[in-house]
Amino acid sequence: MASPQQIVIEPMTQQLLVQNAGEDWTGITSTAERRKLQNRLNKRSQYLRKRQKLTKSRQADKPATPKPSTEIAVQTSPNSMIQAIMEMCEVFNSPDISQRVFALASMAYLDYTMNAPRISQLPFLITLNVNIAIAKNATLLGFDRALMCIDEAISPFNQNGPWPVCYNPPKVLEPTSVQKAILHHPWLDIFPFPKFRDNIILAADAELLDDGELCEDVAEANIQNTERPSLIVEAEQG
């Protein structure tokens, strides 16, 4: 007999930073009181982000030590969505862009938890989902997410050396013979369509397209919220 499906209940976003019951604005109907509590939690969130940035800066000054590329960079939050957003911010090569994307994404998610989503955020959210998918697939492949934003990065599939015995990416992300044979950027490995990956890699190798320009077209964060064509990522099924 199959075991009953378990439902994981996670705390709401605003409750992650609450230190006492009086700071939880969930269910508060007074707009003024709710905004007051939200501002307090937002300031706490900004402080935590600054502290995290300082910690990363200090770690960067230390001698580099090997670490698994699938290591989760942020373990301070039990909320999967916030963690996904923070991991996604690693794929941008500019700290300023990462901070702006994090702020916009967190605010959009906060609006969502309040049942007050704004249609004006849709263009940004579409590209946000694309970058979350890129970061997640990079992790599933065992790649360092930061490789996605390094112009001269080379796909690990093009490098010599044995893969860990436990390496077991989803079937749709398993490298093809083309991925192993032709030098290419690791961001081309994250698409879950083997034939599509092969076509792009072959076209880039033949200089029929610029994979850097393609990356900008597909994954550039739409911070300005302008209407433009974009790749759309569907949610996971099941």
Short mmCIF file of C-alpha atoms in Angstrom, two decimals, residues 124-203:
data_model
loop_
_atom_site.label_atom_id
_atom_site.label_comp_id
_atom_site.label_asym_id
_atom_site.label_seq_id
_atom_site.Cartn_x
_atom_site.Cartn_y
_atom_site.Cartn_z
CA PHE A 124 9.79 41.30 -13.96
CA LEU A 125 8.37 38.09 -12.49
CA ILE A 126 8.57 36.31 -15.84
CA THR A 127 12.33 36.88 -16.03
CA LEU A 128 12.63 36.14 -12.31
CA ASN A 129 11.19 32.66 -12.90
CA VAL A 130 13.65 32.11 -15.74
CA ASN A 131 16.62 32.90 -13.50
CA ILE A 132 15.27 30.79 -10.64
CA ALA A 133 15.05 27.87 -13.09
CA ILE A 134 18.61 28.53 -14.30
CA ALA A 135 19.95 28.51 -10.73
CA LYS A 136 17.98 25.40 -9.81
CA ASN A 137 19.05 23.43 -12.88
CA ALA A 138 22.66 24.48 -12.33
CA THR A 139 22.43 23.03 -8.83
CA LEU A 140 20.82 19.82 -10.11
CA LEU A 141 23.73 19.48 -12.54
CA GLY A 142 26.25 19.90 -9.76
CA PHE A 143 27.48 23.25 -11.11
CA ASP A 144 28.54 26.25 -9.07
CA ARG A 145 25.71 28.75 -9.69
CA ALA A 146 28.25 31.58 -9.93
CA LEU A 147 29.60 30.01 -13.14
CA MET A 148 26.48 31.16 -14.94
CA CYS A 149 27.64 34.80 -14.90
CA ILE A 150 31.33 34.31 -15.72
CA ASP A 151 31.89 35.19 -19.38
CA GLU A 152 34.87 32.89 -19.88
CA ALA A 153 33.48 29.93 -17.93
CA ILE A 154 33.77 26.50 -19.55
CA SER A 155 31.22 23.76 -19.05
CA PRO A 156 32.35 21.14 -16.53
CA PHE A 157 31.31 18.58 -19.14
CA ASN A 158 34.28 19.77 -21.23
CA GLN A 159 36.77 19.26 -18.42
CA ASN A 160 38.69 16.11 -17.57
CA GLY A 161 38.28 14.31 -14.29
CA PRO A 162 35.84 11.78 -12.86
CA TRP A 163 32.42 12.84 -11.66
CA PRO A 164 31.32 11.81 -8.16
CA VAL A 165 29.81 8.35 -7.92
CA CYS A 166 26.63 9.90 -6.50
CA TYR A 167 26.27 12.24 -9.50
CA ASN A 168 22.77 11.63 -10.81
CA PRO A 169 21.13 14.59 -12.57
CA PRO A 170 17.57 14.35 -13.94
CA LYS A 171 17.46 12.44 -17.21
CA VAL A 172 16.48 15.54 -19.22
CA LEU A 173 19.66 17.27 -18.00
CA GLU A 174 22.08 14.40 -18.64
CA PRO A 175 24.86 15.60 -20.98
CA THR A 176 24.74 14.55 -24.62
CA SER A 177 27.73 13.57 -26.72
CA VAL A 178 27.68 17.08 -28.23
CA GLN A 179 27.88 18.68 -24.78
CA LYS A 180 30.88 16.51 -23.90
CA ALA A 181 32.70 17.03 -27.20
CA ILE A 182 32.24 20.72 -28.02
CA LEU A 183 33.61 23.50 -25.84
CA HIS A 184 30.79 25.74 -24.60
CA HIS A 185 29.57 27.93 -21.73
CA PRO A 186 27.90 26.05 -18.82
CA TRP A 187 24.74 28.15 -19.04
CA LEU A 188 23.85 26.26 -22.24
CA ASP A 189 23.68 23.04 -20.20
CA ILE A 190 20.72 24.14 -18.09
CA PHE A 191 17.97 23.81 -20.71
CA PRO A 192 15.93 20.62 -20.08
CA PHE A 193 15.72 19.78 -23.78
CA PRO A 194 18.70 17.71 -25.06
CA LYS A 195 18.14 18.40 -28.76
CA PHE A 196 17.71 22.11 -28.09
CA ARG A 197 20.99 22.16 -26.15
CA ASP A 198 22.78 20.41 -29.00
CA ASN A 199 21.41 22.82 -31.59
CA ILE A 200 22.49 25.90 -29.62
CA ILE A 201 25.96 24.52 -28.87
CA LEU A 202 26.50 23.54 -32.51
CA ALA A 203 25.26 26.93 -33.72
#
